Amino acid sequence: MLSILMSLVIMSSAQAQEKLTVLLEWFVNPDHAPLVVAQELGLFEKAGLDVELLPPSDPSIVPRAVASGQAEIGIHYQPNLYMDHAKDVPLIRFGTLVETPLNTLTVLADGPISSIKDLEGKRIGFSVSGFEDAMLGRMLDEAGVDKSSVELINVNFALSPSLISKQVDATIGGFRNFELTQMRLAGHEGRAFFPEEHGVPVYDELIFVTRPDLVKDSRLKRFLKAVEQGAVHLTNHPEESWKLFIRAYPDLDDELNRQAWLDTLPRFAKRPFALDYTRYERFGAFMAASGLIESAPPVDRIAVELR
């Protein structure tokens, strides 16, 4: 009789866990720390959720995979959300993971470039056209540099190697919490210029998106609450949280990821539910002025604040 009761309890507990698939924007890395910590502490489970963190086979599929129902949640970039909306991809932001830009314009610290103005007539490497072009254009314009004077070179994702080898004089799009450490470990210090300090409006680097028809799904609020608890825990207990992270992903236990962990800590949203309408309006206007979208959509068409 006891064994039957125990089986029923186990079955009931399993049934209480509602499934949620979270499609990451890239392979697992320290940018996902609040999610991993929440999972390792059992915070999703306490919220009645069975959360699967799924790295994509191809990062470009994330928005359409979420929009088509292959996952309930996707991690996405705020700039890309506007471009997806312009292409009628049904997505809406419901939470924030990393609340500051991570992108940089980077040069060698011991090189001849000491200011953005020094980039006139120089070669700049990039990985992805579109937003990076617009970001670079605004930064150059603020410095009084004609964008047509620089040579843009597609280095794919070899940003640090192309800069170190002097194939280019600068790179645009490298993350300040990864590429600078990657360069240092290779024996070369980098100097970063931050877009938000050179004319580009502040934006959220990483956000949570879903399909509009899921906005009222109670799982999303429970998910964000657990992520919030994870973010606060790793802020209060960084060393303990790092151990949880590498316990879950031991192959990431190296100097690059350890430094990235420390560099990303202050950038995680402690209020992932919160939506800054003014910031989104300002950034939408920048996207439109840069020609990336025809016009900025009303904020409530692309983002919500769950209550």
Short mmCIF file of C-alpha atoms in Angstrom, two decimals:
data_model
loop_
_atom_site.label_atom_id
_atom_site.label_comp_id
_atom_site.label_asym_id
_atom_site.label_seq_id
_atom_site.Cartn_x
_atom_site.Cartn_y
_atom_site.Cartn_z
CA MET A 1 0.00 0.00 0.00
CA LEU A 2 2.85 2.36 0.93
CA SER A 3 4.58 1.76 -2.40
CA ILE A 4 1.36 2.59 -4.25
CA LEU A 5 1.00 5.86 -2.31
CA MET A 6 4.62 6.77 -3.00
CA SER A 7 4.11 6.11 -6.70
CA LEU A 8 1.06 8.35 -6.71
CA VAL A 9 3.01 11.14 -4.98
CA ILE A 10 5.82 10.85 -7.52
CA MET A 11 3.37 10.84 -10.44
CA SER A 12 1.55 13.86 -9.00
CA SER A 13 4.82 15.76 -8.57
CA ALA A 14 5.87 14.98 -12.13
CA GLN A 15 2.53 16.09 -13.49
CA ALA A 16 2.79 19.36 -11.54
CA GLN A 17 5.93 20.36 -13.44
CA GLU A 18 4.87 22.27 -16.54
CA LYS A 19 7.28 22.09 -19.45
CA LEU A 20 9.00 25.21 -20.82
CA THR A 21 11.60 25.17 -23.58
CA VAL A 22 13.99 28.13 -23.65
CA LEU A 23 15.88 28.48 -26.92
CA LEU A 24 19.19 30.22 -26.23
CA GLU A 25 20.71 32.71 -28.66
CA TRP A 26 24.09 30.90 -28.61
CA PHE A 27 25.82 28.05 -26.82
CA VAL A 28 25.65 28.12 -23.00
CA ASN A 29 27.99 30.75 -21.56
CA PRO A 30 28.16 33.17 -18.58
CA ASP A 31 25.54 35.44 -20.22
CA HIS A 32 23.04 32.78 -19.14
CA ALA A 33 24.14 32.72 -15.49
CA PRO A 34 20.76 33.67 -13.90
CA LEU A 35 19.07 30.84 -15.80
CA VAL A 36 21.67 28.25 -14.87
CA VAL A 37 21.75 29.35 -11.22
CA ALA A 38 17.94 29.26 -11.06
CA GLN A 39 17.98 25.76 -12.48
CA GLU A 40 20.75 24.50 -10.19
CA LEU A 41 19.03 25.94 -7.10
CA GLY A 42 15.76 24.27 -8.06
CA LEU A 43 13.98 27.60 -8.43
CA PHE A 44 12.22 26.59 -11.65
CA GLU A 45 11.12 23.35 -10.04
CA LYS A 46 9.73 25.25 -7.03
CA ALA A 47 7.78 27.37 -9.50
CA GLY A 48 6.23 24.21 -10.93
CA LEU A 49 8.29 24.36 -14.12
CA ASP A 50 10.39 21.86 -16.01
CA VAL A 51 12.69 24.22 -17.92
CA GLU A 52 14.91 23.01 -20.76
CA LEU A 53 17.74 25.35 -21.82
CA LEU A 54 18.34 24.52 -25.47
CA PRO A 55 21.30 25.90 -27.48
CA PRO A 56 20.30 26.38 -31.14
CA SER A 57 21.89 24.44 -33.96
CA ASP A 58 21.91 27.76 -35.84
CA PRO A 59 21.50 31.04 -33.89
CA SER A 60 19.65 32.65 -36.79
CA ILE A 61 16.70 30.26 -36.38
CA VAL A 62 15.79 31.42 -32.86
CA PRO A 63 13.19 34.13 -33.64
CA ARG A 64 11.27 32.10 -36.22
CA ALA A 65 11.52 28.92 -34.14
CA VAL A 66 9.87 30.68 -31.20
CA ALA A 67 7.33 32.41 -33.42
CA SER A 68 6.35 29.06 -34.97
CA GLY A 69 5.90 27.33 -31.60
CA GLN A 70 9.03 25.17 -31.53
CA ALA A 71 9.90 26.76 -28.17
CA GLU A 72 7.90 28.85 -25.75
CA ILE A 73 10.72 31.28 -24.93
CA GLY A 74 13.71 32.57 -26.85
CA ILE A 75 16.68 34.67 -25.80
CA HIS A 76 17.04 37.45 -28.33
CA TYR A 77 18.70 40.81 -28.95
CA GLN A 78 16.65 43.99 -28.58
CA PRO A 79 17.96 45.50 -31.86
CA ASN A 80 16.97 42.36 -33.78
CA LEU A 81 13.48 42.43 -32.30
CA TYR A 82 12.69 45.62 -34.25
CA MET A 83 13.94 44.10 -37.51
CA ASP A 84 11.96 40.90 -36.92
CA HIS A 85 8.83 42.94 -36.25
CA ALA A 86 9.37 44.80 -39.53
CA LYS A 87 9.41 41.39 -41.26
CA ASP A 88 6.11 40.42 -39.56
CA VAL A 89 7.71 37.80 -37.32
CA PRO A 90 5.23 37.50 -34.40
CA LEU A 91 7.42 38.03 -31.33
CA ILE A 92 7.09 40.11 -28.20
CA ARG A 93 9.56 40.92 -25.44
CA PHE A 94 8.33 39.99 -21.94
CA GLY A 95 11.52 40.15 -19.89
CA THR A 96 15.16 41.27 -19.79
CA LEU A 97 18.26 39.17 -19.15
CA VAL A 98 21.18 41.57 -19.81
CA GLU A 99 20.08 45.18 -19.41
CA THR A 100 23.07 47.05 -20.89
CA PRO A 101 24.84 46.87 -24.25
CA LEU A 102 27.75 44.45 -24.51
CA ASN A 103 28.89 45.50 -27.98
CA THR A 104 32.11 47.46 -28.43
CA LEU A 105 34.28 49.16 -31.01
CA THR A 106 37.68 47.69 -30.14
CA VAL A 107 41.28 48.51 -31.03
CA LEU A 108 44.69 47.37 -29.78
CA ALA A 109 45.64 49.22 -26.60
CA ASP A 110 49.23 49.71 -27.80
CA GLY A 111 48.23 50.56 -31.36
CA PRO A 112 47.98 53.90 -33.15
CA ILE A 113 44.23 54.37 -32.49
CA SER A 114 43.67 56.43 -29.34
CA SER A 115 40.29 57.90 -30.28
CA ILE A 116 37.47 57.11 -32.67
CA LYS A 117 38.56 60.06 -34.80
CA ASP A 118 41.81 58.20 -35.50
CA LEU A 119 39.83 55.59 -37.45
CA GLU A 120 39.45 57.85 -40.47
CA GLY A 121 40.78 55.96 -43.50
CA LYS A 122 41.31 52.76 -41.48
CA ARG A 123 40.04 49.16 -41.81
CA ILE A 124 37.27 47.97 -39.49
CA GLY A 125 36.33 44.31 -39.14
CA PHE A 126 32.76 43.18 -38.55
CA SER A 127 30.84 39.91 -38.23
CA VAL A 128 27.20 40.74 -38.89
CA SER A 129 25.94 43.55 -41.12
CA GLY A 130 22.86 45.56 -40.23
CA PHE A 131 22.82 46.80 -36.66
CA GLU A 132 26.61 46.76 -36.37
CA ASP A 133 26.81 49.03 -39.44
CA ALA A 134 24.29 51.44 -37.92
CA MET A 135 26.06 51.43 -34.56
CA LEU A 136 29.43 52.09 -36.18
CA GLY A 137 27.95 54.81 -38.38
CA ARG A 138 26.55 56.68 -35.39
CA MET A 139 29.82 56.40 -33.44
CA LEU A 140 31.89 57.63 -36.39
CA ASP A 141 29.47 60.46 -37.03
CA GLU A 142 29.67 61.57 -33.40
CA ALA A 143 33.45 61.68 -33.76
CA GLY A 144 33.26 63.66 -37.01
CA VAL A 145 34.51 60.78 -39.18
CA ASP A 146 32.99 60.17 -42.61
CA LYS A 147 31.93 56.52 -42.69
CA SER A 148 32.75 56.31 -46.38
CA SER A 149 36.40 56.91 -45.49
CA VAL A 150 36.73 53.61 -43.62
CA GLU A 151 37.02 50.16 -45.19
CA LEU A 152 34.66 47.54 -43.76
CA ILE A 153 36.00 43.98 -43.82
CA ASN A 154 33.87 40.94 -43.02
CA VAL A 155 36.00 38.81 -40.69
CA ASN A 156 33.10 36.48 -39.85
CA PHE A 157 33.41 35.74 -36.14
CA ALA A 158 37.22 36.02 -35.97
CA LEU A 159 37.09 39.48 -34.42
CA SER A 160 39.94 39.18 -31.93
CA PRO A 161 42.28 37.20 -34.24
CA SER A 162 41.80 39.68 -37.10
CA LEU A 163 42.64 42.59 -34.80
CA ILE A 164 45.62 40.88 -33.18
CA SER A 165 47.04 39.91 -36.59
CA LYS A 166 46.51 43.53 -37.76
CA GLN A 167 44.33 42.41 -40.63
CA VAL A 168 42.11 45.26 -39.43
CA ASP A 169 42.69 48.37 -37.33
CA ALA A 170 39.52 47.95 -35.28
CA THR A 171 36.54 45.64 -34.88
CA ILE A 172 32.88 46.39 -34.27
CA GLY A 173 30.56 44.00 -32.47
CA GLY A 174 32.90 42.26 -30.04
CA PHE A 175 31.43 41.74 -26.58
CA ARG A 176 33.13 43.65 -23.79
CA ASN A 177 32.73 40.70 -21.41
CA PHE A 178 34.46 38.21 -23.75
CA GLU A 179 36.64 39.62 -26.52
CA LEU A 180 38.75 41.89 -24.30
CA THR A 181 39.66 38.95 -22.06
CA GLN A 182 40.22 36.72 -25.08
CA MET A 183 42.72 39.26 -26.41
CA ARG A 184 44.47 39.60 -23.06
CA LEU A 185 44.86 35.83 -22.75
CA ALA A 186 46.43 35.85 -26.21
CA GLY A 187 48.95 38.43 -24.98
CA HIS A 188 47.35 41.55 -26.44
CA GLU A 189 45.46 44.18 -24.47
CA GLY A 190 42.48 45.81 -26.14
CA ARG A 191 40.91 49.24 -25.79
CA ALA A 192 37.13 49.42 -26.10
CA PHE A 193 34.90 52.31 -27.08
CA PHE A 194 31.35 51.82 -25.77
CA PRO A 195 28.51 52.66 -28.20
CA GLU A 196 26.29 54.11 -25.47
CA GLU A 197 29.05 56.64 -24.69
CA HIS A 198 29.36 57.68 -28.34
CA GLY A 199 25.90 58.49 -29.60
CA VAL A 200 24.09 55.14 -29.64
CA PRO A 201 21.04 55.03 -27.32
CA VAL A 202 21.26 52.56 -24.44
CA TYR A 203 19.51 49.26 -25.16
CA ASP A 204 19.03 45.84 -23.61
CA GLU A 205 21.57 43.37 -24.99
CA LEU A 206 19.59 40.21 -24.24
CA ILE A 207 15.84 39.89 -23.78
CA PHE A 208 13.27 37.11 -23.41
CA VAL A 209 10.76 36.83 -26.24
CA THR A 210 7.69 34.70 -26.85
CA ARG A 211 4.69 34.51 -29.18
CA PRO A 212 2.04 37.18 -28.54
CA ASP A 213 -0.61 34.52 -27.86
CA LEU A 214 1.45 33.22 -24.90
CA VAL A 215 1.75 36.56 -23.09
CA LYS A 216 -0.98 35.65 -20.59
CA ASP A 217 0.41 32.16 -19.97
CA SER A 218 1.10 31.88 -16.21
CA ARG A 219 4.29 29.94 -16.89
CA LEU A 220 6.01 33.10 -18.14
CA LYS A 221 5.52 35.00 -14.87
CA ARG A 222 6.72 32.04 -12.84
CA PHE A 223 9.72 31.68 -15.15
CA LEU A 224 10.71 35.35 -14.79
CA LYS A 225 10.30 35.26 -11.02
CA ALA A 226 12.72 32.32 -10.82
CA VAL A 227 15.17 34.14 -13.14
CA GLU A 228 14.94 37.21 -10.90
CA GLN A 229 15.73 35.08 -7.85
CA GLY A 230 18.65 33.54 -9.73
CA ALA A 231 20.02 36.97 -10.69
CA VAL A 232 19.78 38.26 -7.12
CA HIS A 233 21.39 35.10 -5.74
CA LEU A 234 24.39 35.25 -8.06
CA THR A 235 24.80 38.96 -7.27
CA ASN A 236 24.84 38.23 -3.54
CA HIS A 237 26.83 35.00 -3.79
CA PRO A 238 29.07 35.17 -6.89
CA GLU A 239 31.57 32.51 -5.82
CA GLU A 240 28.94 30.01 -4.78
CA SER A 241 27.01 30.70 -7.98
CA TRP A 242 30.12 30.19 -10.11
CA LYS A 243 30.52 26.75 -8.55
CA LEU A 244 26.91 25.95 -9.42
CA PHE A 245 27.54 27.09 -12.98
CA ILE A 246 30.63 24.96 -13.58
CA ARG A 247 29.00 22.02 -11.82
CA ALA A 248 26.34 22.15 -14.50
CA TYR A 249 28.79 22.91 -17.32
CA PRO A 250 32.27 21.71 -16.25
CA ASP A 251 33.73 22.23 -19.73
CA LEU A 252 33.35 26.00 -19.18
CA ASP A 253 35.66 26.02 -16.16
CA ASP A 254 38.50 28.10 -17.61
CA GLU A 255 40.01 31.57 -17.23
CA LEU A 256 38.06 33.12 -20.12
CA ASN A 257 34.67 32.07 -18.77
CA ARG A 258 35.61 32.88 -15.18
CA GLN A 259 36.52 36.45 -16.16
CA ALA A 260 33.43 36.72 -18.37
CA TRP A 261 31.36 35.66 -15.37
CA LEU A 262 32.78 38.50 -13.26
CA ASP A 263 32.48 41.06 -16.07
CA THR A 264 28.84 40.18 -16.77
CA LEU A 265 27.62 40.18 -13.14
CA PRO A 266 26.76 43.90 -12.96
CA ARG A 267 24.91 43.78 -16.28
CA PHE A 268 22.19 41.25 -15.44
CA ALA A 269 18.70 42.63 -14.96
CA LYS A 270 17.71 42.49 -11.30
CA ARG A 271 14.19 43.47 -12.37
CA PRO A 272 13.64 41.28 -15.44
CA PHE A 273 9.91 42.09 -15.51
CA ALA A 274 10.53 45.85 -15.79
CA LEU A 275 10.03 47.59 -19.14
CA ASP A 276 11.50 51.05 -19.74
CA TYR A 277 9.12 52.52 -22.32
CA THR A 278 11.22 55.64 -22.85
CA ARG A 279 14.34 53.61 -23.53
CA TYR A 280 12.47 51.46 -26.07
CA GLU A 281 10.98 54.52 -27.77
CA ARG A 282 14.38 56.17 -27.99
CA PHE A 283 16.03 53.08 -29.39
CA GLY A 284 13.22 52.47 -31.88
CA ALA A 285 13.74 56.01 -33.17
CA PHE A 286 17.46 55.25 -33.61
CA MET A 287 16.68 52.09 -35.58
CA ALA A 288 14.36 54.04 -37.89
CA ALA A 289 16.79 56.95 -38.29
CA SER A 290 19.51 54.45 -39.21
CA GLY A 291 17.35 53.00 -41.97
CA LEU A 292 17.15 49.55 -40.39
CA ILE A 293 13.36 49.78 -40.14
CA GLU A 294 10.89 52.03 -41.93
CA SER A 295 9.38 53.44 -38.76
CA ALA A 296 9.54 52.74 -35.04
CA PRO A 297 6.61 50.62 -33.85
CA PRO A 298 4.64 51.57 -30.73
CA VAL A 299 6.38 50.00 -27.75
CA ASP A 300 3.34 47.91 -26.82
CA ARG A 301 3.52 46.22 -30.23
CA ILE A 302 6.89 44.67 -29.45
CA ALA A 303 7.19 44.60 -25.65
CA VAL A 304 5.03 44.00 -22.57
CA GLU A 305 5.51 44.20 -18.83
CA LEU A 306 3.90 41.20 -17.16
CA ARG A 307 1.87 42.05 -14.07
#
